Amino acid sequence: MATIRIPSTMRALTRNQADVVVPGATVREVLANLDASYPGIGAKLLDERGAVRRYVNVFLNEDDIRALRELETPVKDADRLTLIPAMAGG
């Protein structure tokens, strides 16, 4: 199962856990299982079409999934997904 690093701004949705372990063979499956275990977090990560929101960055180990196969990127048990919401301001 993959370990997912949850940003502090979303930890209320994961019972304040910084890391959660979730099964799945692809990034899409892992995120779907994350939402099944912690309802509501999926809406923060994915838009109404099921794509990763443009202000959310998802890294598989050290690589941005946008440079890989996006949501269809394969995930192994020892992998780590990191969720990083973009910062805005002025």
mmCIF file of C-alpha atoms in Angstrom:
data_model
loop_
_atom_site.group_PDB
_atom_site.id
_atom_site.type_symbol
_atom_site.label_atom_id
_atom_site.label_comp_id
_atom_site.label_asym_id
_atom_site.label_seq_id
_atom_site.Cartn_x
_atom_site.Cartn_y
_atom_site.Cartn_z
ATOM 1 C CA MET A 1 0.000 0.000 0.000
ATOM 2 C CA ALA A 2 1.171 3.497 -0.791
ATOM 3 C CA THR A 3 1.799 6.102 1.882
ATOM 4 C CA ILE A 4 0.182 9.471 1.247
ATOM 5 C CA ARG A 5 1.594 12.645 2.821
ATOM 6 C CA ILE A 6 -1.346 14.902 3.707
ATOM 7 C CA PRO A 7 -0.781 18.676 3.760
ATOM 8 C CA SER A 8 -1.632 20.439 7.008
ATOM 9 C CA THR A 9 -4.518 22.295 5.327
ATOM 10 C CA MET A 10 -6.278 18.961 4.644
ATOM 11 C CA ARG A 11 -5.460 17.033 7.815
ATOM 12 C CA ALA A 12 -8.820 17.759 9.426
ATOM 13 C CA LEU A 13 -10.256 15.440 6.772
ATOM 14 C CA THR A 14 -7.866 12.612 7.769
ATOM 15 C CA ARG A 15 -8.429 12.866 11.527
ATOM 16 C CA ASN A 16 -5.258 15.004 11.772
ATOM 17 C CA GLN A 17 -3.024 12.297 10.356
ATOM 18 C CA ALA A 18 -0.004 13.562 8.442
ATOM 19 C CA ASP A 19 0.505 10.233 6.654
ATOM 20 C CA VAL A 20 -2.076 7.658 5.677
ATOM 21 C CA VAL A 21 -1.611 4.288 4.001
ATOM 22 C CA VAL A 22 -4.000 3.472 1.158
ATOM 23 C CA PRO A 23 -4.162 0.624 -1.397
ATOM 24 C CA GLY A 24 -4.310 1.102 -5.153
ATOM 25 C CA ALA A 25 -2.512 0.104 -8.340
ATOM 26 C CA THR A 26 -2.626 3.591 -9.901
ATOM 27 C CA VAL A 27 -2.678 7.136 -8.570
ATOM 28 C CA ARG A 28 -6.384 7.293 -9.522
ATOM 29 C CA GLU A 29 -7.156 4.188 -7.446
ATOM 30 C CA VAL A 30 -5.127 5.418 -4.486
ATOM 31 C CA LEU A 31 -6.948 8.777 -4.476
ATOM 32 C CA ALA A 32 -10.342 7.048 -4.837
ATOM 33 C CA ASN A 33 -9.520 4.782 -1.885
ATOM 34 C CA LEU A 34 -8.291 7.793 0.092
ATOM 35 C CA ASP A 35 -11.657 9.488 -0.462
ATOM 36 C CA ALA A 36 -13.511 6.282 0.466
ATOM 37 C CA SER A 37 -11.586 6.130 3.752
ATOM 38 C CA TYR A 38 -11.736 9.876 4.421
ATOM 39 C CA PRO A 39 -14.865 11.266 2.730
ATOM 40 C CA GLY A 40 -14.565 14.798 1.420
ATOM 41 C CA ILE A 41 -10.868 14.821 0.644
ATOM 42 C CA GLY A 42 -11.500 13.719 -2.936
ATOM 43 C CA ALA A 43 -13.435 16.923 -3.663
ATOM 44 C CA LYS A 44 -10.401 18.924 -2.536
ATOM 45 C CA LEU A 45 -8.098 17.004 -4.895
ATOM 46 C CA LEU A 46 -10.200 16.263 -7.989
ATOM 47 C CA ASP A 47 -12.519 18.436 -10.049
ATOM 48 C CA GLU A 48 -16.003 17.499 -11.307
ATOM 49 C CA ARG A 49 -14.477 15.688 -14.329
ATOM 50 C CA GLY A 50 -12.243 13.579 -12.083
ATOM 51 C CA ALA A 51 -9.014 15.380 -13.010
ATOM 52 C CA VAL A 52 -6.521 16.650 -10.434
ATOM 53 C CA ARG A 53 -7.412 20.244 -9.611
ATOM 54 C CA ARG A 54 -4.965 22.660 -11.203
ATOM 55 C CA TYR A 55 -3.999 24.140 -7.826
ATOM 56 C CA VAL A 56 -3.062 20.729 -6.401
ATOM 57 C CA ASN A 57 0.274 19.086 -7.154
ATOM 58 C CA VAL A 58 0.619 15.345 -6.696
ATOM 59 C CA PHE A 59 4.074 13.820 -6.499
ATOM 60 C CA LEU A 60 4.868 10.128 -6.712
ATOM 61 C CA ASN A 61 8.081 9.814 -4.761
ATOM 62 C CA GLU A 62 10.091 12.716 -6.286
ATOM 63 C CA ASP A 63 8.188 13.063 -9.571
ATOM 64 C CA ASP A 64 5.195 15.248 -10.420
ATOM 65 C CA ILE A 65 2.534 12.904 -11.838
ATOM 66 C CA ARG A 66 1.949 15.448 -14.635
ATOM 67 C CA ALA A 67 5.382 14.443 -15.991
ATOM 68 C CA LEU A 68 4.466 10.758 -15.722
ATOM 69 C CA ARG A 69 1.116 9.199 -16.691
ATOM 70 C CA GLU A 70 -0.935 11.552 -14.503
ATOM 71 C CA LEU A 71 -3.722 9.653 -12.711
ATOM 72 C CA GLU A 72 -2.893 6.441 -14.584
ATOM 73 C CA THR A 73 0.639 6.362 -13.133
ATOM 74 C CA PRO A 74 1.299 2.933 -11.574
ATOM 75 C CA VAL A 75 1.846 2.841 -7.808
ATOM 76 C CA LYS A 76 3.843 0.232 -5.910
ATOM 77 C CA ASP A 77 3.478 -0.677 -2.248
ATOM 78 C CA ALA A 78 6.662 1.132 -1.197
ATOM 79 C CA ASP A 79 5.732 4.353 -3.045
ATOM 80 C CA ARG A 80 4.963 7.679 -1.413
ATOM 81 C CA LEU A 81 2.428 10.161 -2.738
ATOM 82 C CA THR A 82 2.752 13.749 -1.596
ATOM 83 C CA LEU A 83 -0.148 16.167 -1.969
ATOM 84 C CA ILE A 84 0.854 19.813 -2.265
ATOM 85 C CA PRO A 85 -1.765 22.529 -2.662
ATOM 86 C CA ALA A 86 -0.454 25.543 -4.559
ATOM 87 C CA MET A 87 0.034 28.717 -2.566
ATOM 88 C CA ALA A 88 -1.438 31.972 -3.794
ATOM 89 C CA GLY A 89 -1.166 35.473 -2.575
ATOM 90 C CA GLY A 90 0.091 38.837 -3.407
#
